[in-house]
Amino acid sequence: MKTRFTITLLFLMLVNCLYAGLSISDLTCEYKTNPHGMDETHPRLGWILNATEMNTMQTAYQVQVSLDTKTFKTNPVWDSGKTDSDQSFQVVYNGADLQSATRYYWRVKVWDNHNNESEWSEPAYWEMGLLSPKDWKATWIRPDLEENLTELNPAPMLRKEFQLEAKVKSARAYITSLGLYEFQLNGKRVGEQVLTPGWTTFLHRIQYQTYDVTDLLKTGDNAVGVTLGDGWYRGTLAWGDKSLPRDRTLKLLLQIEITFTNGKTETIVTDNTWKSNTGPILMSDLFMGETYDARLEHVNWTKSGFDDSEWHRVIVSADPGIEIAAPDGPPVLKIQELKPVAKSVTPEGDIVFDMGQNMVGWLRFKVKGPKGTTIEIRHAEVLDKDGNFYTENLRRAKQTITYTLKGDGVQVFEPHFTWQGFQYFTVKGWPGEPTLDDFTGVVVHSNITPTMEFSCSNPMLNQLQHNIQWGQKGNFVDVPTDCPQRDERMGWTGDAQVFASTACFNADVAGFYTKWLKDMIYDQKESGAIPDVVPNIRWSLDPVQRCGASGWSDAVVVIPWTVYQYYNDTRILSVMYDSMVKWIKFMQTNAGDDYIWSESNQLGDWLSFNSQSSSYPGAYTDKEFIATAYFAYSTGLVAKIADILGKDEDAKAFTDLREKIKSAFIQEFMTPDGRLSPNTQTAYSLALSFDLIPESLKAKTASRLAANVNEFGHITTGFLGTPLISLCLSNNGYLDEAYMLLNRKTYPSWLYPITRGATTIWERWDGIKPDGTFQTPTMNSYNHYAYGAIGNWMYRTITGINNDPAQPGFKHIFFAPQPGGDLTWAKAEYKSLYGPIRSSWEISDGTFTLTLDIPVNTFATIQLPNAEIVNIKVNDKSLIETAALSNIRQQGNNVLLQSGSGHYTFEYNLKE
């Protein structure tokens, strides 16, 4: 007996040793956790490794996929076997063909370089949607209602009752609409998503959602109800009658697949047996707001037994002939809630509430009053210098909620098919005195998982980081919009392109961009030009459409490349490759034989510094300079992408083309001593960033940029120059100038808006002028993320977290913190697909302390600033005695070394 106990104990100790310190977490499929309704037939899997030993790398993995959690070994759909690889995400499923409406479970185990073998992970799953048009048994229906197509109409309501004869085992609802929808079963809202099915290029494709509705169905009588809204499909869009045709009727497509416990199945579909009507939503528009009359509510209309005898029929519509696709990106959700922080009465007599934050979403309010009382709520971003409510910058967007009470106790309301961008709101017609407690701000945006935390010893920079992140949240509402408040809110390609790197640092946006970029493919013109906005709404009716602006259309190349850099996503490169090539060919055609693109249809360095000085009209950078620079830049990127994709002939051809463009650029725009014409900060920043300067002249050119910055004492760049200038300065030895620009508090600067109370990034450097007046109301947003691209520099330079373009996805991390600007400490955490990357440093009494966390399955190169090898301690030991580090070398005033995964604290006295 004792012998058996000893053997058992030894076995358990052996097992414990085998699995010691190596585990798996955070399983994802196509960047999502346990996704429903996918149509990717070769999904990519990922996981995060956790280990207690330093310098741990994955050496192999094994993935098993099965139809349930009990048959991984006995009947797998796919077993990769032990696969020698350090790949822990973007692992492509390579098993049997996946079937519609089927759930697949999967698990993974790994081996590491210390001869450890992990346990199997906890199972995860993905569930397929409807993979073929033949899987759709439902038909499109539309309400049989009269509408005045010259104005906004009441929201249609569609319903159907049905009976189920057995107990439900499982049920899935697949639903989409032309227009927006809200979906209920048996009186309960289905799902948490809002603004569904989302915004796509409706002429070509539309998304559908999949919901698990098992718990919402019951044996016996059931009812389904769907409300439709105009949304992006036919509502007020863009300006100047450039919106989509208004003669479109809203339509619904719904299919509920039910499996009973007795093994039988049933399908509930949209067909001619449904009924339709209108109700309390008299108007709900993205720009204008919503008008709601609670007296017109149909009580219990989504429950069985409701009397719909007076309702209208529906009309079965022809198939619109567009692709119906599962979403690639995250859903739009109600993410968080805010309470008003103050209430006041303006000099003009308005009751105004302050949310304390420029937010995007809507208000939920509770109210009690007499039947027929009508409340009006208007929204605004700012108050004027006298403290009055200011809405002129909204242009024709009214952002107004009108609610009429039904007089039945306390009523709670929030709008349905609209959203607002606001910090302030004013209330009229409220019965009694409105209080702070009556209102709640509901923050709405795409469910992009936050991945960056940054803070430092300068509170204003912390506020800047806050503003950058809130600007991104407010403008990532299914597409990357330019602003969330005025009559625009479109997917401007230039804004998205310049902010992409900061966006990828701030949040997991791989799926978000993938969804949007697919619309770019559809919207690309036969010429190869990319519209300035995607989905292409603004010019959809113009016979001659304005497309192909450099810096804007280049999003077709730059954003996929950026996604690849952060997520090692080669699939997005492959998906977008043909569109990239068409764009390069478009530029080549327009540039002609001299390779100088002088096309006048350009937007240029949008909103660059505009001086009032008679001797200096402003920092204008010639459009042909910018266009030719981007021509070279995108061509060079496509050459690299072709090489990654194994397209060797293309890679050579585009490399050769880029060299010809560069030569033409130098001849046209550069003097022999490195001076550029135009002599602007943007010109130097573009040329240096895009490697258009001969090696022998880079130092001179960089010094000219620094001289320009010092001469002005401030930034003069617009949308295209701003993301590049700070990196150009710090990467070329002008760190002090970069910090000077960052820390400047007067106009123009990043911190100036903060001195005026900004809680998001402004569209203009002087949205509110130093005298308190406003910039032109025709273009003056207070939530515009483009200038927030400085975040990329802050993360890379202040805390030093950098990726290696040659080993994307942060497989190789380059830590190079560069303290400056009187900062005494800074820290950041970036949640990469390998796990958290952390960097924090502190300067105290001349001692520099740097703490780093390097995720398992990655390695790092570390640059320690103003250091000497002999003076450095690592984890309380001498650097030269630390076996975990390698390739230690002195490089000027810095020390460079390499490390594997683990936690490291470096400490040394800074060199004088």
mmCIF file of C-alpha atoms in Angstrom, residues 205-448:
data_model
loop_
_atom_site.group_PDB
_atom_site.id
_atom_site.type_symbol
_atom_site.label_atom_id
_atom_site.label_comp_id
_atom_site.label_asym_id
_atom_site.label_seq_id
_atom_site.Cartn_x
_atom_site.Cartn_y
_atom_site.Cartn_z
ATOM 1 C CA ARG A 205 -23.252 44.166 -49.600
ATOM 2 C CA ILE A 206 -24.988 44.187 -46.256
ATOM 3 C CA GLN A 207 -24.228 42.536 -42.927
ATOM 4 C CA TYR A 208 -26.454 40.147 -41.014
ATOM 5 C CA GLN A 209 -26.367 39.294 -37.318
ATOM 6 C CA THR A 210 -26.745 35.942 -35.592
ATOM 7 C CA TYR A 211 -28.437 35.662 -32.198
ATOM 8 C CA ASP A 212 -28.877 32.753 -29.822
ATOM 9 C CA VAL A 213 -32.589 33.029 -29.015
ATOM 10 C CA THR A 214 -33.025 29.662 -27.310
ATOM 11 C CA ASP A 215 -34.074 31.156 -23.985
ATOM 12 C CA LEU A 216 -36.524 33.623 -25.564
ATOM 13 C CA LEU A 217 -38.767 31.017 -27.169
ATOM 14 C CA LYS A 218 -41.323 28.807 -25.460
ATOM 15 C CA THR A 219 -43.657 25.961 -26.154
ATOM 16 C CA GLY A 220 -46.995 27.269 -27.407
ATOM 17 C CA ASP A 221 -47.707 30.820 -28.557
ATOM 18 C CA ASN A 222 -44.832 33.124 -29.523
ATOM 19 C CA ALA A 223 -44.494 36.500 -31.196
ATOM 20 C CA VAL A 224 -41.743 38.334 -33.031
ATOM 21 C CA GLY A 225 -41.567 42.070 -33.674
ATOM 22 C CA VAL A 226 -39.056 44.208 -35.554
ATOM 23 C CA THR A 227 -38.907 47.997 -35.783
ATOM 24 C CA LEU A 228 -37.090 49.514 -38.758
ATOM 25 C CA GLY A 229 -35.259 52.826 -38.984
ATOM 26 C CA ASP A 230 -33.794 54.892 -41.800
ATOM 27 C CA GLY A 231 -30.208 54.860 -40.556
ATOM 28 C CA TRP A 232 -27.495 55.172 -43.194
ATOM 29 C CA TYR A 233 -29.675 53.523 -45.822
ATOM 30 C CA ARG A 234 -32.057 56.316 -46.674
ATOM 31 C CA GLY A 235 -31.797 58.921 -43.944
ATOM 32 C CA THR A 236 -30.244 62.377 -44.001
ATOM 33 C CA LEU A 237 -26.667 61.835 -45.099
ATOM 34 C CA ALA A 238 -23.838 64.116 -46.165
ATOM 35 C CA TRP A 239 -25.035 67.490 -47.438
ATOM 36 C CA GLY A 240 -26.320 69.296 -50.475
ATOM 37 C CA ASP A 241 -28.642 66.507 -51.667
ATOM 38 C CA LYS A 242 -25.744 64.081 -51.932
ATOM 39 C CA SER A 243 -27.405 61.435 -49.786
ATOM 40 C CA LEU A 244 -28.495 58.107 -51.143
ATOM 41 C CA PRO A 245 -31.719 58.057 -53.165
ATOM 42 C CA ARG A 246 -34.699 58.671 -50.928
ATOM 43 C CA ASP A 247 -37.061 56.432 -52.903
ATOM 44 C CA ARG A 248 -35.887 53.311 -51.101
ATOM 45 C CA THR A 249 -38.273 51.419 -48.885
ATOM 46 C CA LEU A 250 -37.085 49.809 -45.682
ATOM 47 C CA LYS A 251 -36.944 46.023 -45.841
ATOM 48 C CA LEU A 252 -36.465 43.096 -43.465
ATOM 49 C CA LEU A 253 -35.008 39.612 -43.799
ATOM 50 C CA LEU A 254 -35.321 37.289 -40.786
ATOM 51 C CA GLN A 255 -34.896 33.563 -40.333
ATOM 52 C CA ILE A 256 -35.203 31.719 -37.015
ATOM 53 C CA GLU A 257 -33.850 28.153 -37.035
ATOM 54 C CA ILE A 258 -35.261 26.062 -34.185
ATOM 55 C CA THR A 259 -34.243 22.604 -32.986
ATOM 56 C CA PHE A 260 -36.545 20.839 -30.505
ATOM 57 C CA THR A 261 -35.604 18.414 -27.778
ATOM 58 C CA ASN A 262 -37.396 15.659 -29.725
ATOM 59 C CA GLY A 263 -34.970 16.143 -32.617
ATOM 60 C CA LYS A 264 -37.391 17.880 -34.978
ATOM 61 C CA THR A 265 -36.708 21.291 -36.495
ATOM 62 C CA GLU A 266 -38.745 24.284 -37.621
ATOM 63 C CA THR A 267 -37.939 27.536 -39.380
ATOM 64 C CA ILE A 268 -39.741 30.852 -38.872
ATOM 65 C CA VAL A 269 -39.174 33.277 -41.731
ATOM 66 C CA THR A 270 -40.229 36.631 -43.068
ATOM 67 C CA ASP A 271 -42.986 36.100 -45.631
ATOM 68 C CA ASN A 272 -46.379 37.488 -46.611
ATOM 69 C CA THR A 273 -48.009 36.382 -43.327
ATOM 70 C CA TRP A 274 -46.456 39.248 -41.372
ATOM 71 C CA LYS A 275 -48.282 42.461 -40.429
ATOM 72 C CA SER A 276 -47.047 46.069 -40.420
ATOM 73 C CA ASN A 277 -47.901 49.413 -38.896
ATOM 74 C CA THR A 278 -46.367 52.586 -37.526
ATOM 75 C CA GLY A 279 -46.228 53.627 -33.906
ATOM 76 C CA PRO A 280 -44.625 56.115 -31.536
ATOM 77 C CA ILE A 281 -41.398 56.762 -33.493
ATOM 78 C CA LEU A 282 -42.536 59.576 -35.779
ATOM 79 C CA MET A 283 -39.022 60.288 -36.999
ATOM 80 C CA SER A 284 -35.601 58.870 -36.150
ATOM 81 C CA ASP A 285 -32.656 60.158 -38.133
ATOM 82 C CA LEU A 286 -28.909 59.966 -37.570
ATOM 83 C CA PHE A 287 -28.446 63.726 -37.933
ATOM 84 C CA MET A 288 -31.784 65.170 -36.952
ATOM 85 C CA GLY A 289 -32.541 63.118 -33.864
ATOM 86 C CA GLU A 290 -35.816 61.451 -32.931
ATOM 87 C CA THR A 291 -39.428 62.438 -32.429
ATOM 88 C CA TYR A 292 -41.330 60.024 -30.197
ATOM 89 C CA ASP A 293 -44.969 60.194 -29.094
ATOM 90 C CA ALA A 294 -45.519 57.741 -26.240
ATOM 91 C CA ARG A 295 -49.285 58.084 -26.667
ATOM 92 C CA LEU A 296 -48.959 56.077 -29.889
ATOM 93 C CA GLU A 297 -47.259 53.082 -28.310
ATOM 94 C CA HIS A 298 -48.672 49.632 -29.102
ATOM 95 C CA VAL A 299 -48.567 47.975 -25.709
ATOM 96 C CA ASN A 300 -47.295 44.359 -25.831
ATOM 97 C CA TRP A 301 -47.121 44.387 -29.626
ATOM 98 C CA THR A 302 -44.228 41.892 -29.567
ATOM 99 C CA LYS A 303 -46.129 39.435 -27.381
ATOM 100 C CA SER A 304 -48.601 36.787 -28.448
ATOM 101 C CA GLY A 305 -52.296 37.634 -28.210
ATOM 102 C CA PHE A 306 -51.871 41.232 -29.359
ATOM 103 C CA ASP A 307 -54.729 42.417 -31.554
ATOM 104 C CA ASP A 308 -53.213 43.323 -34.927
ATOM 105 C CA SER A 309 -56.443 43.039 -36.886
ATOM 106 C CA GLU A 310 -56.201 46.708 -37.892
ATOM 107 C CA TRP A 311 -52.592 46.421 -38.957
ATOM 108 C CA HIS A 312 -51.531 46.443 -42.584
ATOM 109 C CA ARG A 313 -50.163 43.579 -44.602
ATOM 110 C CA VAL A 314 -46.570 43.376 -45.815
ATOM 111 C CA ILE A 315 -45.262 43.090 -49.346
ATOM 112 C CA VAL A 316 -42.783 40.432 -50.392
ATOM 113 C CA SER A 317 -39.943 42.210 -52.159
ATOM 114 C CA ALA A 318 -37.580 41.048 -54.824
ATOM 115 C CA ASP A 319 -34.126 39.986 -53.698
ATOM 116 C CA PRO A 320 -31.985 43.152 -53.912
ATOM 117 C CA GLY A 321 -29.168 41.119 -55.402
ATOM 118 C CA ILE A 322 -26.459 42.158 -52.946
ATOM 119 C CA GLU A 323 -24.073 40.094 -50.859
ATOM 120 C CA ILE A 324 -25.272 39.233 -47.357
ATOM 121 C CA ALA A 325 -22.209 38.828 -45.163
ATOM 122 C CA ALA A 326 -21.446 38.074 -41.550
ATOM 123 C CA PRO A 327 -19.724 40.959 -39.723
ATOM 124 C CA ASP A 328 -15.929 41.014 -39.708
ATOM 125 C CA GLY A 329 -15.792 43.762 -37.131
ATOM 126 C CA PRO A 330 -17.076 44.158 -33.587
ATOM 127 C CA PRO A 331 -20.688 45.170 -32.918
ATOM 128 C CA VAL A 332 -21.774 48.655 -31.876
ATOM 129 C CA LEU A 333 -22.830 48.521 -28.237
ATOM 130 C CA LYS A 334 -23.794 50.683 -25.304
ATOM 131 C CA ILE A 335 -20.333 50.666 -23.751
ATOM 132 C CA GLN A 336 -20.642 52.779 -20.609
ATOM 133 C CA GLU A 337 -22.782 55.342 -18.822
ATOM 134 C CA LEU A 338 -22.057 58.860 -17.578
ATOM 135 C CA LYS A 339 -24.010 61.169 -15.306
ATOM 136 C CA PRO A 340 -24.264 64.937 -15.797
ATOM 137 C CA VAL A 341 -21.869 66.843 -13.571
ATOM 138 C CA ALA A 342 -23.527 70.270 -13.526
ATOM 139 C CA LYS A 343 -26.695 72.184 -14.330
ATOM 140 C CA SER A 344 -26.943 75.889 -15.059
ATOM 141 C CA VAL A 345 -29.056 78.568 -16.699
ATOM 142 C CA THR A 346 -27.380 80.406 -19.572
ATOM 143 C CA PRO A 347 -27.524 84.203 -20.055
ATOM 144 C CA GLU A 348 -30.080 83.517 -22.785
ATOM 145 C CA GLY A 349 -32.234 81.561 -20.318
ATOM 146 C CA ASP A 350 -31.609 77.967 -21.428
ATOM 147 C CA ILE A 351 -31.449 75.205 -18.831
ATOM 148 C CA VAL A 352 -28.166 73.488 -19.690
ATOM 149 C CA PHE A 353 -26.659 70.286 -18.344
ATOM 150 C CA ASP A 354 -22.953 69.486 -18.595
ATOM 151 C CA MET A 355 -21.883 65.848 -19.027
ATOM 152 C CA GLY A 356 -18.286 66.761 -18.156
ATOM 153 C CA GLN A 357 -17.138 64.871 -21.249
ATOM 154 C CA ASN A 358 -17.659 65.338 -24.982
ATOM 155 C CA MET A 359 -19.329 61.994 -25.626
ATOM 156 C CA VAL A 360 -21.040 60.067 -28.406
ATOM 157 C CA GLY A 361 -24.300 58.231 -27.903
ATOM 158 C CA TRP A 362 -27.534 59.482 -26.419
ATOM 159 C CA LEU A 363 -29.417 60.364 -23.263
ATOM 160 C CA ARG A 364 -31.649 58.081 -21.288
ATOM 161 C CA PHE A 365 -34.065 60.041 -19.135
ATOM 162 C CA LYS A 366 -36.871 59.379 -16.712
ATOM 163 C CA VAL A 367 -39.809 61.760 -16.501
ATOM 164 C CA LYS A 368 -43.285 61.996 -15.022
ATOM 165 C CA GLY A 369 -45.923 64.447 -16.164
ATOM 166 C CA PRO A 370 -49.334 65.067 -17.743
ATOM 167 C CA LYS A 371 -50.322 63.255 -20.899
ATOM 168 C CA GLY A 372 -49.480 65.272 -24.017
ATOM 169 C CA THR A 373 -46.589 67.172 -22.433
ATOM 170 C CA THR A 374 -43.809 67.529 -25.019
ATOM 171 C CA ILE A 375 -40.150 67.727 -24.053
ATOM 172 C CA GLU A 376 -37.398 68.937 -26.366
ATOM 173 C CA ILE A 377 -33.737 68.115 -25.769
ATOM 174 C CA ARG A 378 -31.003 69.641 -27.903
ATOM 175 C CA HIS A 379 -27.332 68.659 -27.858
ATOM 176 C CA ALA A 380 -24.133 70.646 -28.349
ATOM 177 C CA GLU A 381 -20.391 70.232 -27.925
ATOM 178 C CA VAL A 382 -19.517 73.631 -26.479
ATOM 179 C CA LEU A 383 -20.890 76.818 -24.988
ATOM 180 C CA ASP A 384 -19.907 80.177 -26.417
ATOM 181 C CA LYS A 385 -17.663 82.632 -24.587
ATOM 182 C CA ASP A 386 -20.701 84.115 -22.839
ATOM 183 C CA GLY A 387 -21.852 80.694 -21.648
ATOM 184 C CA ASN A 388 -24.706 80.303 -24.149
ATOM 185 C CA PHE A 389 -25.706 77.141 -25.942
ATOM 186 C CA TYR A 390 -23.835 76.870 -29.268
ATOM 187 C CA THR A 391 -25.026 74.702 -32.191
ATOM 188 C CA GLU A 392 -24.023 76.647 -35.297
ATOM 189 C CA ASN A 393 -21.110 74.285 -35.972
ATOM 190 C CA LEU A 394 -23.579 71.398 -36.315
ATOM 191 C CA ARG A 395 -24.672 72.919 -39.617
ATOM 192 C CA ARG A 396 -28.005 71.338 -40.556
ATOM 193 C CA ALA A 397 -27.784 68.460 -38.063
ATOM 194 C CA LYS A 398 -30.411 69.249 -35.417
ATOM 195 C CA GLN A 399 -29.449 66.579 -32.863
ATOM 196 C CA THR A 400 -32.822 67.071 -31.198
ATOM 197 C CA ILE A 401 -34.920 64.610 -29.227
ATOM 198 C CA THR A 402 -38.627 65.385 -28.935
ATOM 199 C CA TYR A 403 -40.654 63.239 -26.548
ATOM 200 C CA THR A 404 -44.379 63.450 -25.824
ATOM 201 C CA LEU A 405 -45.552 61.877 -22.563
ATOM 202 C CA LYS A 406 -48.380 59.370 -22.313
ATOM 203 C CA GLY A 407 -49.154 60.424 -18.733
ATOM 204 C CA ASP A 408 -48.824 57.006 -17.136
ATOM 205 C CA GLY A 409 -46.474 57.269 -14.161
ATOM 206 C CA VAL A 410 -42.701 57.525 -14.509
ATOM 207 C CA GLN A 411 -41.559 56.973 -18.070
ATOM 208 C CA VAL A 412 -38.014 55.994 -19.055
ATOM 209 C CA PHE A 413 -36.880 56.717 -22.587
ATOM 210 C CA GLU A 414 -33.862 56.512 -24.838
ATOM 211 C CA PRO A 415 -33.838 56.976 -28.627
ATOM 212 C CA HIS A 416 -33.625 54.172 -31.154
ATOM 213 C CA PHE A 417 -32.037 54.951 -34.532
ATOM 214 C CA THR A 418 -29.943 58.045 -33.905
ATOM 215 C CA TRP A 419 -26.973 59.229 -31.912
ATOM 216 C CA GLN A 420 -25.548 62.530 -30.834
ATOM 217 C CA GLY A 421 -22.087 64.005 -30.268
ATOM 218 C CA PHE A 422 -22.287 66.334 -27.263
ATOM 219 C CA GLN A 423 -21.087 67.495 -23.892
ATOM 220 C CA TYR A 424 -23.982 69.826 -23.177
ATOM 221 C CA PHE A 425 -27.722 69.504 -23.589
ATOM 222 C CA THR A 426 -30.598 71.862 -23.003
ATOM 223 C CA VAL A 427 -34.110 70.914 -21.951
ATOM 224 C CA LYS A 428 -37.395 72.624 -22.777
ATOM 225 C CA GLY A 429 -40.932 71.732 -21.774
ATOM 226 C CA TRP A 430 -39.939 69.551 -18.822
ATOM 227 C CA PRO A 431 -42.795 69.086 -16.346
ATOM 228 C CA GLY A 432 -41.388 70.562 -13.165
ATOM 229 C CA GLU A 433 -37.694 71.086 -12.525
ATOM 230 C CA PRO A 434 -35.268 68.651 -14.254
ATOM 231 C CA THR A 435 -32.455 67.343 -12.074
ATOM 232 C CA LEU A 436 -29.084 65.729 -12.677
ATOM 233 C CA ASP A 437 -30.492 62.421 -11.557
ATOM 234 C CA ASP A 438 -33.108 62.438 -14.325
ATOM 235 C CA PHE A 439 -30.509 61.942 -17.069
ATOM 236 C CA THR A 440 -27.882 59.357 -17.967
ATOM 237 C CA GLY A 441 -25.490 59.581 -20.875
ATOM 238 C CA VAL A 442 -25.217 56.292 -22.787
ATOM 239 C CA VAL A 443 -21.836 56.060 -24.518
ATOM 240 C CA VAL A 444 -22.076 54.166 -27.805
ATOM 241 C CA HIS A 445 -19.352 52.930 -30.138
ATOM 242 C CA SER A 446 -17.966 49.804 -31.773
ATOM 243 C CA ASN A 447 -16.870 47.306 -29.162
ATOM 244 C CA ILE A 448 -13.158 47.748 -29.785
#
